[in-house]
Short mmCIF file of C-alpha atoms in Angstrom, two decimals:
data_model
loop_
_atom_site.label_atom_id
_atom_site.label_comp_id
_atom_site.label_asym_id
_atom_site.label_seq_id
_atom_site.Cartn_x
_atom_site.Cartn_y
_atom_site.Cartn_z
CA MET A 1 -27.54 10.23 19.51
CA THR A 2 -27.65 7.28 21.85
CA ASP A 3 -30.00 4.52 20.87
CA THR A 4 -29.95 2.61 24.10
CA PRO A 5 -29.18 4.04 27.51
CA GLU A 6 -25.89 2.74 28.88
CA ILE A 7 -26.37 -0.14 31.26
CA ALA A 8 -25.71 0.95 34.83
CA SER A 9 -22.60 -1.18 35.22
CA SER A 10 -20.85 0.76 32.47
CA LEU A 11 -21.24 4.01 34.44
CA THR A 12 -18.99 5.21 37.23
CA PRO A 13 -20.42 4.83 40.76
CA LEU A 14 -20.99 8.60 40.86
CA GLN A 15 -22.85 8.53 37.54
CA GLN A 16 -24.95 5.64 38.80
CA ALA A 17 -25.82 7.60 41.93
CA ARG A 18 -26.74 10.66 39.86
CA ARG A 19 -28.89 8.63 37.52
CA ALA A 20 -30.69 6.98 40.43
CA ALA A 21 -31.42 10.37 41.99
CA MET A 22 -32.57 11.76 38.63
CA ALA A 23 -34.99 8.84 38.25
CA ILE A 24 -36.55 9.74 41.60
CA CYS A 25 -36.65 13.46 40.81
CA ALA A 26 -38.41 12.67 37.51
CA GLU A 27 -41.29 11.05 39.37
CA ALA A 28 -41.39 13.10 42.58
CA THR A 29 -43.56 16.17 43.14
CA ARG A 30 -42.23 19.69 43.55
CA GLU A 31 -43.16 19.64 47.24
CA GLU A 32 -41.25 16.42 47.79
CA LEU A 33 -38.12 17.74 46.09
CA GLU A 34 -38.23 21.06 47.93
CA THR A 35 -38.63 19.15 51.19
CA VAL A 36 -35.55 17.08 50.35
CA VAL A 37 -33.50 20.21 49.60
CA ALA A 38 -34.68 21.87 52.82
CA ALA A 39 -33.90 18.74 54.85
CA VAL A 40 -30.32 18.63 53.60
CA GLY A 41 -30.01 22.31 54.44
CA TYR A 42 -27.08 23.21 52.22
CA PRO A 43 -25.50 26.15 54.03
CA GLY A 44 -23.86 27.95 51.11
CA ALA A 45 -25.23 29.93 48.21
CA VAL A 46 -26.70 28.18 45.18
CA ALA A 47 -25.94 29.99 41.94
CA ILE A 48 -28.27 29.51 39.01
CA LEU A 49 -26.08 28.95 35.95
CA ARG A 50 -28.96 28.30 33.63
CA ARG A 51 -32.43 29.34 34.67
CA PRO A 52 -35.20 26.81 34.31
CA GLU A 53 -36.20 26.60 30.66
CA THR A 54 -39.04 24.53 29.26
CA GLY A 55 -38.67 22.75 25.95
CA LEU A 56 -39.41 19.46 24.26
CA VAL A 57 -37.72 16.16 23.76
CA LEU A 58 -38.69 13.92 20.90
CA VAL A 59 -39.91 10.57 22.23
CA ARG A 60 -38.92 7.75 19.92
CA GLY A 61 -40.28 4.26 19.60
CA ARG A 62 -39.34 1.33 17.41
CA ALA A 63 -41.41 -0.19 14.61
CA GLY A 64 -42.80 -3.39 16.06
CA GLY A 65 -41.04 -2.60 19.32
CA ASP A 66 -37.82 -4.06 17.93
CA GLY A 67 -37.34 -2.43 14.52
CA ASP A 68 -36.25 0.92 13.18
CA ALA A 69 -36.63 3.96 15.40
CA PHE A 70 -39.50 6.35 14.68
CA ASN A 71 -40.72 9.58 16.23
CA LEU A 72 -43.80 8.95 18.34
CA GLY A 73 -44.27 12.52 19.58
CA GLU A 74 -42.72 14.95 22.00
CA MET A 75 -42.85 15.45 25.74
CA THR A 76 -42.38 18.61 27.77
CA LEU A 77 -39.19 18.90 29.68
CA THR A 78 -37.64 21.61 31.86
CA ARG A 79 -33.91 21.97 32.35
CA CYS A 80 -31.86 23.91 34.88
CA VAL A 81 -28.21 24.13 35.94
CA VAL A 82 -27.03 25.29 39.36
CA ARG A 83 -23.63 25.59 41.06
CA LEU A 84 -22.84 25.18 44.72
CA ASP A 85 -20.29 27.30 46.55
CA ASP A 86 -17.63 24.63 46.20
CA GLY A 87 -17.98 24.66 42.43
CA VAL A 88 -20.04 21.50 42.00
CA GLU A 89 -22.55 21.87 39.19
CA GLY A 90 -25.95 20.25 39.35
CA TYR A 91 -28.02 19.49 36.25
CA ALA A 92 -31.65 18.60 35.93
CA TRP A 93 -33.98 17.65 33.12
CA THR A 94 -37.39 16.95 34.58
CA PRO A 95 -40.59 16.11 32.72
CA GLY A 96 -43.21 18.82 32.64
CA ARG A 97 -43.07 22.60 32.91
CA ASP A 98 -42.39 23.28 36.57
CA GLY A 99 -39.31 25.49 36.95
CA ALA A 100 -39.20 25.37 40.75
CA ARG A 101 -39.33 21.59 40.71
CA THR A 102 -36.53 21.43 38.17
CA ARG A 103 -34.42 23.86 40.17
CA ALA A 104 -34.81 21.63 43.23
CA ALA A 105 -33.83 18.61 41.13
CA ALA A 106 -30.71 20.43 39.91
CA ILE A 107 -29.70 21.21 43.50
CA ILE A 108 -30.23 17.56 44.37
CA ASP A 109 -27.97 16.52 41.46
CA ALA A 110 -25.27 18.84 42.84
CA LEU A 111 -25.70 17.44 46.35
CA VAL A 112 -25.33 13.88 45.05
CA GLN A 113 -21.87 14.90 43.83
CA SER A 114 -20.93 16.73 47.00
CA PRO A 115 -18.85 14.49 49.28
CA THR A 116 -20.03 16.33 52.38
CA HIS A 117 -23.75 16.18 51.59
CA ALA A 118 -24.31 12.96 49.70
CA SER A 119 -25.19 10.89 52.75
CA ASP A 120 -27.56 13.54 54.16
CA LEU A 121 -29.19 13.68 50.77
CA ASP A 122 -29.58 9.93 50.64
CA ALA A 123 -31.36 10.01 53.99
CA ALA A 124 -33.57 12.90 52.90
CA MET A 125 -34.54 11.07 49.72
CA THR A 126 -35.60 7.93 51.57
CA PRO A 127 -39.21 9.01 52.21
CA VAL A 128 -39.64 9.91 48.54
CA ARG A 129 -38.17 6.60 47.43
CA GLN A 130 -40.50 4.85 49.84
CA ARG A 131 -43.55 6.76 48.62
CA LEU A 132 -42.77 5.87 45.01
CA ALA A 133 -42.24 2.21 45.95
CA ASP A 134 -45.53 2.17 47.86
CA ASP A 135 -47.40 3.71 44.93
CA LEU A 136 -45.92 1.14 42.59
CA ALA A 137 -46.84 -1.70 44.93
CA VAL A 138 -50.44 -0.48 45.13
CA ALA A 139 -50.65 -0.12 41.35
CA GLU A 140 -49.19 -3.57 40.81
CA SER A 141 -51.53 -5.23 43.29
CA ARG A 142 -54.57 -3.57 41.69
CA THR A 143 -53.38 -4.71 38.27
CA ALA A 144 -52.68 -8.21 39.58
CA ALA A 145 -56.31 -8.55 40.67
CA THR A 146 -57.36 -8.27 37.02
CA ARG A 147 -55.09 -11.06 35.82
CA VAL A 148 -57.01 -13.80 34.06
CA ASN A 149 -56.69 -17.31 35.39
CA PHE A 150 -57.89 -19.56 32.63
CA PHE A 151 -59.26 -22.93 33.44
CA THR A 152 -60.30 -25.53 30.96
CA MET A 153 -63.59 -27.36 31.26
CA VAL A 154 -62.88 -31.05 31.52
CA ARG A 155 -65.43 -33.05 29.66
CA GLY A 156 -66.49 -36.45 30.93
CA GLU A 157 -65.12 -38.54 28.10
CA ASP A 158 -62.07 -40.64 28.84
CA MET B 1 -57.72 33.99 -3.38
CA TYR B 2 -57.44 35.90 -0.14
CA VAL B 3 -58.00 39.63 0.04
CA ALA B 4 -57.54 41.68 3.16
CA VAL B 5 -60.90 42.66 4.53
CA LYS B 6 -61.11 45.38 7.12
CA GLY B 7 -63.83 45.83 9.67
CA GLY B 8 -65.50 43.58 12.15
CA GLU B 9 -62.98 44.17 14.96
CA ALA B 10 -65.66 44.93 17.53
CA ALA B 11 -67.75 41.98 16.39
CA ILE B 12 -64.73 39.67 16.69
CA ALA B 13 -63.82 40.93 20.16
CA ASN B 14 -67.37 40.49 21.35
CA ALA B 15 -67.60 37.06 19.74
CA HIS B 16 -64.58 35.99 21.77
CA ARG B 17 -66.11 37.40 24.94
CA LEU B 18 -69.25 35.48 24.18
CA LEU B 19 -67.18 32.36 23.55
CA ALA B 20 -65.54 32.72 26.96
CA ASP B 21 -68.92 33.14 28.56
CA GLU B 22 -70.42 30.13 26.82
CA ARG B 23 -67.33 28.10 27.69
CA ARG B 24 -68.08 28.81 31.33
CA GLY B 25 -71.68 27.67 30.87
CA ASP B 26 -74.28 28.14 33.54
CA ARG B 27 -72.50 30.01 36.33
CA SER B 28 -74.61 28.35 38.96
CA VAL B 29 -72.78 25.12 38.09
CA PRO B 30 -69.27 24.76 39.59
CA GLU B 31 -66.44 25.49 37.18
CA LEU B 32 -64.29 22.57 35.98
CA ASP B 33 -60.68 22.81 36.94
CA VAL B 34 -57.79 21.38 34.96
CA ALA B 35 -57.03 18.69 37.54
CA GLN B 36 -60.61 17.41 37.28
CA ILE B 37 -60.31 17.12 33.51
CA ARG B 38 -56.90 15.47 33.81
CA GLU B 39 -58.16 12.91 36.33
CA GLN B 40 -61.72 12.26 35.21
CA MET B 41 -61.55 12.72 31.44
CA SER B 42 -58.24 10.93 31.19
CA LEU B 43 -58.89 9.06 27.95
CA LEU B 44 -59.82 12.30 26.24
CA VAL B 45 -56.64 13.86 27.63
CA ASP B 46 -54.69 10.91 26.21
CA ARG B 47 -56.18 11.48 22.80
CA ILE B 48 -55.20 15.16 22.85
CA MET B 49 -51.66 14.17 23.83
CA THR B 50 -51.42 11.58 21.07
CA GLU B 51 -52.76 13.71 18.23
CA GLY B 52 -51.38 16.95 19.64
CA SER B 53 -48.13 14.96 19.73
CA VAL B 54 -47.01 16.34 23.10
CA TYR B 55 -46.98 14.25 26.25
CA ASP B 56 -48.12 16.63 28.99
CA ARG B 57 -51.31 15.71 30.81
CA ASP B 58 -51.95 19.11 32.38
CA LEU B 59 -51.37 20.93 29.14
CA ALA B 60 -53.77 18.65 27.26
CA ALA B 61 -56.38 19.06 30.00
CA LEU B 62 -56.06 22.85 29.88
CA ALA B 63 -56.37 22.82 26.09
CA LEU B 64 -59.55 20.77 26.41
CA LYS B 65 -60.98 23.26 28.86
CA GLN B 66 -60.13 26.18 26.60
CA ALA B 67 -61.56 24.37 23.57
CA ARG B 68 -64.85 23.60 25.33
CA GLY B 69 -64.13 19.92 24.79
CA ASP B 70 -63.61 20.24 21.03
CA VAL B 71 -60.95 17.61 20.34
CA THR B 72 -59.54 19.08 17.15
CA GLU B 73 -59.47 22.61 18.59
CA ALA B 74 -57.62 21.32 21.65
CA ILE B 75 -55.10 19.53 19.41
CA PHE B 76 -54.67 22.80 17.51
CA LEU B 77 -53.87 24.64 20.76
CA VAL B 78 -51.34 22.03 21.83
CA ARG B 79 -49.61 21.96 18.45
CA ALA B 80 -49.47 25.75 18.28
CA TRP B 81 -48.00 25.97 21.77
CA ARG B 82 -45.49 23.27 20.94
CA ASN B 83 -44.24 25.35 18.04
CA THR B 84 -43.06 28.05 20.45
CA LEU B 85 -40.70 25.74 22.36
CA PRO B 86 -37.09 24.76 21.75
CA ARG B 87 -36.36 21.10 21.20
CA PHE B 88 -33.61 19.78 23.45
CA GLY B 89 -33.08 16.56 21.53
CA ALA B 90 -34.46 13.08 21.00
CA SER B 91 -34.89 10.26 23.48
CA ALA B 92 -33.47 6.79 23.11
CA PRO B 93 -36.17 4.59 21.54
CA VAL B 94 -38.38 3.42 24.40
CA ASP B 95 -38.20 -0.24 25.38
CA THR B 96 -41.80 -1.43 25.46
CA ALA B 97 -40.72 -4.92 26.56
CA ALA B 98 -39.72 -3.34 29.88
CA MET B 99 -43.11 -1.67 30.32
CA ARG B 100 -44.73 -1.66 33.76
CA ILE B 101 -47.88 -3.39 32.67
CA ARG B 102 -51.32 -2.06 33.54
CA ARG B 103 -53.15 -3.99 30.88
CA ARG B 104 -52.03 -6.69 28.54
CA VAL B 105 -54.11 -9.04 26.46
CA SER B 106 -53.46 -11.38 23.58
CA ALA B 107 -56.06 -12.86 21.27
CA THR B 108 -53.62 -15.42 19.93
CA TRP B 109 -51.80 -16.87 22.94
CA LYS B 110 -53.82 -17.87 25.97
CA ASP B 111 -50.97 -18.73 28.29
CA LEU B 112 -48.12 -16.34 27.98
CA PRO B 113 -45.34 -15.40 30.38
CA GLY B 114 -46.55 -12.56 32.57
CA GLY B 115 -50.16 -13.52 31.94
CA GLN B 116 -53.19 -11.79 30.52
CA VAL B 117 -54.08 -8.76 32.57
CA LEU B 118 -57.34 -6.93 31.91
CA GLY B 119 -56.60 -3.70 33.74
CA PRO B 120 -59.26 -0.95 33.72
CA THR B 121 -61.18 -1.98 30.60
CA PHE B 122 -64.61 -1.26 29.14
CA ASP B 123 -64.55 -4.77 27.64
CA TYR B 124 -67.18 -7.10 29.11
CA THR B 125 -69.22 -4.21 30.50
CA HIS B 126 -72.84 -4.30 29.37
CA ARG B 127 -72.81 -0.76 28.05
CA LEU B 128 -75.84 0.09 30.14
CA VAL B 129 -76.03 3.71 31.18
CA ASP B 130 -75.29 3.87 34.87
CA PHE B 131 -77.75 6.39 36.26
CA ALA B 132 -76.22 6.00 39.70
CA LEU B 133 -73.18 7.91 38.39
CA ALA B 134 -75.38 10.95 37.88
CA ALA B 135 -76.06 11.00 41.59
CA GLY B 136 -72.35 10.94 42.40
CA GLY B 137 -70.78 9.06 45.28
CA GLU B 138 -67.52 7.23 45.60
CA PRO B 139 -66.95 3.85 43.91
CA GLU B 140 -65.71 0.97 46.01
CA ALA B 141 -61.95 0.64 46.22
CA ALA B 142 -60.25 -1.38 43.50
CA ALA B 143 -59.57 -5.02 44.32
CA THR B 144 -56.01 -6.00 45.02
CA ALA B 145 -54.08 -9.23 44.78
CA GLU B 146 -50.55 -10.35 45.36
CA PRO B 147 -48.67 -9.95 42.05
CA ALA B 148 -47.45 -13.23 40.61
CA ASP B 149 -43.74 -13.87 40.45
CA ASP B 150 -43.61 -13.32 36.72
CA SER B 151 -45.70 -10.13 36.69
CA ARG B 152 -42.69 -7.92 35.99
CA ASP B 153 -41.42 -10.12 33.22
CA CYS B 154 -43.72 -9.66 30.26
CA PRO B 155 -41.89 -10.23 27.00
CA ARG B 156 -43.62 -8.98 23.89
CA VAL B 157 -45.53 -11.95 22.52
CA THR B 158 -44.08 -11.34 19.09
CA ASP B 159 -40.72 -12.30 20.56
CA LEU B 160 -41.99 -15.65 21.86
CA LEU B 161 -42.00 -17.64 18.63
CA ASP B 162 -38.68 -16.23 17.65
CA ASP B 163 -36.92 -19.55 17.23
CA GLU B 164 -39.09 -20.82 14.41
CA SER B 165 -39.19 -17.61 12.36
CA LEU B 166 -42.94 -18.12 12.03
CA ILE B 167 -43.34 -14.45 12.78
CA GLU B 168 -41.18 -11.90 11.06
CA ARG B 169 -38.48 -10.22 13.08
CA HIS B 170 -37.38 -6.64 12.80
CA ASP B 171 -33.69 -6.33 13.29
CA ALA B 172 -33.13 -2.80 14.44
CA VAL B 173 -30.97 -1.53 11.66
CA ALA B 174 -31.70 2.13 11.11
CA ASP B 175 -30.53 3.68 14.34
CA GLY B 176 -29.87 7.37 14.63
CA PRO B 177 -32.31 10.11 13.74
CA ALA B 178 -35.59 8.99 12.22
CA PRO B 179 -37.31 11.10 9.56
CA ASP B 180 -39.35 13.84 11.22
CA LEU B 181 -42.38 15.24 9.45
CA THR B 182 -42.52 18.18 11.84
CA ARG B 183 -39.22 19.36 10.35
CA GLU B 184 -39.29 18.06 6.77
CA PRO B 185 -42.33 18.12 4.53
CA LEU B 186 -43.87 14.75 3.81
CA ALA B 187 -42.25 13.17 0.75
CA PHE B 188 -43.18 9.99 -1.09
CA PRO B 189 -42.35 7.18 -1.05
CA ALA B 190 -42.30 7.38 2.75
CA ASN B 191 -40.40 4.82 4.77
CA ARG B 192 -42.05 2.96 7.61
CA SER B 193 -40.64 5.22 10.32
CA LEU B 194 -42.17 8.26 8.68
CA ARG B 195 -45.48 6.46 8.16
CA LEU B 196 -45.59 5.43 11.82
CA GLN B 197 -44.98 9.01 12.94
CA ALA B 198 -47.79 10.26 10.70
CA LEU B 199 -50.16 7.54 11.86
CA ALA B 200 -49.31 8.10 15.53
CA ARG B 201 -50.37 11.76 15.29
CA GLY B 202 -53.13 11.02 12.80
CA ASP B 203 -56.82 11.46 13.43
CA GLU B 204 -58.23 8.53 15.37
CA GLY B 205 -61.50 8.50 13.49
CA PHE B 206 -59.84 8.50 10.08
CA ILE B 207 -57.33 5.80 11.02
CA LEU B 208 -60.12 3.74 12.59
CA ALA B 209 -62.23 3.91 9.44
CA LEU B 210 -59.27 2.95 7.27
CA GLY B 211 -58.39 0.04 9.52
CA TYR B 212 -62.01 -1.06 9.38
CA SER B 213 -61.97 -0.85 5.59
CA THR B 214 -59.11 -3.38 5.50
CA GLN B 215 -61.19 -5.78 7.58
CA ARG B 216 -64.11 -5.42 5.20
CA GLY B 217 -62.02 -6.42 2.21
CA TYR B 218 -60.38 -3.22 0.96
CA GLY B 219 -56.80 -4.45 1.28
CA ARG B 220 -57.47 -7.41 3.52
CA THR B 221 -54.59 -8.43 5.82
CA HIS B 222 -56.08 -11.22 7.98
CA PRO B 223 -55.15 -9.68 11.31
CA PHE B 224 -54.99 -11.17 14.79
CA VAL B 225 -54.25 -9.18 17.90
CA GLY B 226 -50.93 -10.67 18.93
CA GLU B 227 -50.81 -8.36 21.90
CA ILE B 228 -52.10 -5.11 23.30
CA ARG B 229 -50.32 -3.64 26.26
CA THR B 230 -50.78 -0.42 28.21
CA GLY B 231 -48.41 0.70 30.90
CA ASP B 232 -45.54 2.91 31.87
CA VAL B 233 -42.24 3.07 30.04
CA GLU B 234 -39.16 4.91 31.19
CA VAL B 235 -37.77 7.55 28.83
CA PHE B 236 -34.04 8.23 28.59
CA PHE B 237 -32.38 11.23 27.03
CA THR B 238 -28.66 11.94 26.79
CA PRO B 239 -27.92 15.66 27.06
CA GLU B 240 -24.54 16.57 25.62
CA GLU B 241 -23.39 18.27 28.81
CA LEU B 242 -24.20 15.23 30.96
CA GLY B 243 -22.43 12.44 29.14
CA PHE B 244 -24.83 9.69 30.12
CA ALA B 245 -28.51 8.97 29.63
CA ALA B 246 -30.71 10.87 32.06
CA PRO B 247 -34.00 9.23 33.06
CA LEU B 248 -36.97 11.50 32.27
CA GLY B 249 -39.53 9.54 34.24
CA ARG B 250 -42.22 7.34 32.80
CA VAL B 251 -44.78 7.91 30.12
CA THR B 252 -47.90 5.81 29.70
CA LEU B 253 -48.09 4.17 26.30
CA THR B 254 -50.38 1.73 24.53
CA GLU B 255 -48.83 -0.68 22.07
CA CYS B 256 -50.59 -3.02 19.66
CA GLN B 257 -48.91 -5.84 17.79
CA MET B 258 -51.07 -7.19 14.99
CA VAL B 259 -50.05 -10.51 13.54
CA ASN B 260 -51.05 -10.95 9.92
CA GLN B 261 -51.00 -13.77 7.43
CA PHE B 262 -48.56 -13.60 4.58
CA HIS B 263 -48.38 -16.15 1.81
CA GLY B 264 -44.75 -15.65 1.11
CA SER B 265 -42.93 -14.68 -2.04
CA LYS B 266 -40.07 -16.06 -4.10
CA GLU B 267 -37.60 -14.63 -1.61
CA ARG B 268 -39.49 -15.08 1.63
CA PRO B 269 -41.07 -18.25 3.02
CA PRO B 270 -44.64 -17.98 4.28
CA GLN B 271 -44.73 -16.47 7.73
CA PHE B 272 -46.81 -14.14 9.81
CA THR B 273 -46.09 -10.46 9.23
CA ARG B 274 -46.77 -7.68 11.69
CA GLY B 275 -48.48 -4.34 11.95
CA TYR B 276 -47.62 -1.95 14.75
CA GLY B 277 -49.46 0.71 16.70
CA LEU B 278 -48.14 2.94 19.49
CA ALA B 279 -49.83 5.90 21.17
CA PHE B 280 -49.51 8.09 24.24
CA GLY B 281 -51.68 7.15 27.21
CA ALA B 282 -54.42 4.55 27.24
CA ALA B 283 -55.38 4.57 23.58
CA GLU B 284 -56.30 1.07 22.63
CA ARG B 285 -58.62 1.81 19.72
CA LYS B 286 -56.06 4.14 18.19
CA ALA B 287 -53.20 1.68 18.62
CA MET B 288 -55.22 -1.17 17.08
CA ALA B 289 -56.40 0.89 14.12
CA MET B 290 -52.87 2.20 13.59
CA ALA B 291 -51.50 -1.34 13.56
CA LEU B 292 -54.01 -2.37 10.89
CA VAL B 293 -53.13 0.60 8.70
CA ASP B 294 -49.39 0.20 9.29
CA ARG B 295 -49.65 -3.34 7.99
CA SER B 296 -51.76 -2.48 4.99
CA LEU B 297 -49.32 0.30 4.06
CA ARG B 298 -46.59 -2.34 3.83
CA ALA B 299 -48.27 -3.75 0.71
CA ARG B 300 -45.57 -2.46 -1.63
CA GLU B 301 -42.75 -3.76 0.55
CA LEU B 302 -44.37 -7.21 0.72
CA GLY B 303 -45.26 -7.33 -2.96
CA GLU B 304 -49.00 -7.38 -2.43
CA GLU B 305 -51.50 -6.24 -5.00
CA MET B 306 -52.40 -2.62 -4.29
CA THR B 307 -56.07 -1.97 -4.82
CA SER B 308 -57.40 -0.09 -1.82
CA PRO B 309 -57.17 3.30 -0.11
CA ALA B 310 -55.61 1.89 3.07
CA GLN B 311 -52.69 0.55 0.99
CA ASP B 312 -52.04 3.91 -0.66
CA GLU B 313 -49.55 5.80 1.49
CA GLU B 314 -50.05 9.04 -0.34
CA PHE B 315 -53.79 8.91 0.25
CA VAL B 316 -53.43 7.89 3.88
CA LEU B 317 -50.56 10.11 4.97
CA ALA B 318 -51.74 13.18 3.11
CA HIS B 319 -55.16 13.02 4.73
CA CYS B 320 -54.67 11.60 8.21
CA ASP B 321 -53.60 14.75 10.02
CA PRO B 322 -56.51 16.26 11.96
CA LEU B 323 -55.19 19.81 11.74
CA GLN B 324 -54.39 19.79 8.06
CA ALA B 325 -57.80 18.33 7.34
CA THR B 326 -59.71 20.74 9.51
CA GLY B 327 -57.65 23.68 8.28
CA PHE B 328 -58.48 23.08 4.68
CA VAL B 329 -62.12 22.21 5.27
CA GLU B 330 -62.76 25.03 7.70
CA HIS B 331 -60.96 27.71 5.72
CA LEU B 332 -63.93 27.59 3.37
CA LYS B 333 -65.95 29.63 5.86
CA LEU B 334 -63.54 32.57 5.74
CA PRO B 335 -64.29 35.45 3.37
CA HIS B 336 -64.04 34.40 -0.26
CA TYR B 337 -65.89 37.45 -1.55
CA VAL B 338 -63.60 38.13 -4.49
CA ASP B 339 -63.44 34.50 -5.60
CA PHE B 340 -67.15 34.26 -5.45
CA GLN B 341 -67.63 37.56 -7.25
CA ALA B 342 -65.46 36.24 -10.05
CA GLU B 343 -67.45 33.04 -10.20
CA LEU B 344 -70.66 35.03 -10.29
CA GLU B 345 -69.40 36.98 -13.28
CA LEU B 346 -68.39 33.79 -14.94
CA VAL B 347 -71.75 32.14 -14.43
CA ARG B 348 -73.51 35.25 -15.69
CA GLY B 349 -71.37 35.14 -18.80
CA MET B 350 -72.03 31.46 -19.32
CA ARG B 351 -75.75 31.96 -18.85
CA ALA B 352 -75.78 34.79 -21.37
CA ALA B 353 -73.92 32.60 -23.85
CA HIS B 354 -76.25 29.75 -23.16
CA ALA B 355 -79.30 31.94 -23.73
CA ALA B 356 -77.83 33.31 -26.94
CA ARG B 357 -77.14 29.80 -28.19
CA ARG B 358 -80.65 28.67 -27.35
CA ASP B 359 -82.31 31.67 -29.03
CA ALA B 360 -80.07 31.75 -32.08
CA PRO B 361 -80.94 30.03 -35.33
CA ALA B 362 -79.81 26.41 -35.29
CA ASN B 363 -77.20 26.84 -38.02
CA ASN B 364 -75.39 29.74 -36.33
CA GLU B 365 -73.02 28.23 -33.72
CA THR B 366 -70.15 30.64 -33.99
CA LEU B 367 -71.75 33.10 -31.56
CA THR B 368 -70.86 31.14 -28.45
CA ALA B 369 -67.49 31.70 -26.94
CA ASP B 370 -65.87 29.11 -24.75
CA PRO B 371 -65.89 30.56 -21.23
CA ALA B 372 -63.22 28.24 -19.89
CA PRO B 373 -60.27 30.65 -20.26
CA ALA B 374 -62.22 33.28 -18.33
CA ARG B 375 -62.62 30.83 -15.47
CA GLU B 376 -58.93 30.11 -15.30
CA ALA B 377 -58.20 33.81 -15.12
CA ALA B 378 -60.69 34.35 -12.35
CA GLU B 379 -58.98 31.85 -10.10
#
């Protein structure tokens, strides 16, 4: 069991690319992911090695944020494994219970690893990346408006 | 004692049909859909996720709809559903210091890196019923501002005074699997990890009342809110077949760090100690109450005099689960005909003995038999 995710620099460039795509898939909608898959237009057959299956992952926290690990609760997760014609296998673990979304994420993971499709995929993912960045920017600016700026009353005694 | 009772099938089926009908309510009123509950009853959804112990907003919203808004019933549905699923593994412990902050306040440090951010709070509202809401209509758009340069760098305030050791540190020592009360029955003494799991899924009302009791003097801990933060934290999970940690997206969490006085002991110099609360979603009251109770349950570890319910882990942990509590209380309404029949016989016997004793001459006491053994047998 890993207690901290590896830092990105310790991963291979391909692993880094897969993790980055997985992070987007985890936050994107089913429609967005299916649009990405359609835009890449993989010409071959996609075999389903493991059909989407929903289960749970235990979410752990740390006592005090920095102490011993403890089990906070679980979250729903769906996993799926696919294989492209050229033998590349794509894996997905996406939050929630949506099998179709997870299947699309698994195809995307395979495409990330496919030398002939990786750049098309990157282009197809751009709108999703942008949408997520825009949403984050909106959320951050709304939060920023509620930041407290304290000022101290200066009393007239020197 | 439970005895199989037959009959009532038609009544039960019709009761459930009636339940479904009453759940729907007046059919001239539009039906709620799950997305409406998820979006507009979000704090209730968060509570179901926390005590149901499954992070899944749509599932919690559906459970609420099915339960007609009954919190404990909805938690029951979520927990029962959860029991049907495989568990793929455990996440890496989440890093709350890297949270994308939506709210963050401290009652102890005014100026802290990253600032104090109120977020969507009920605090400072006047708690006046807003009758305009009944008429509907869209609220004005939320205000926006340019985020400050340090807005993404919000260290936990408990890490700020690190250098002086004025506040205790937790050095993460026990990595690897934490005790899991969903797999192993609760055993005492419980370690802090097990207590935190039980408190996190514990009933908000019960934990709140216990936390309150510590403030009123039953195991006083002199708390300050070091920090409360709500926001989104990325979850990582390493599947065996992948070989590196896969990001599972972000979950919204609320964390509370209580800072408490401690007078010190022979071994430890005086310093502030800490209580910790963590919950799914925006759950500030729960996180605060949990932090109070977490701290009071550390009484044994810190060598404090143990006098109060909130310091007694067996009392707290054995009674904080909403489903266990409701199960045992509510089972009383199920047929107990045989038990009660036995008790009736017993009371009749006792009454007869009592009458005989009363009517008998004062010097003849050997007539009365002790009914206690009969009672034992009846149970």
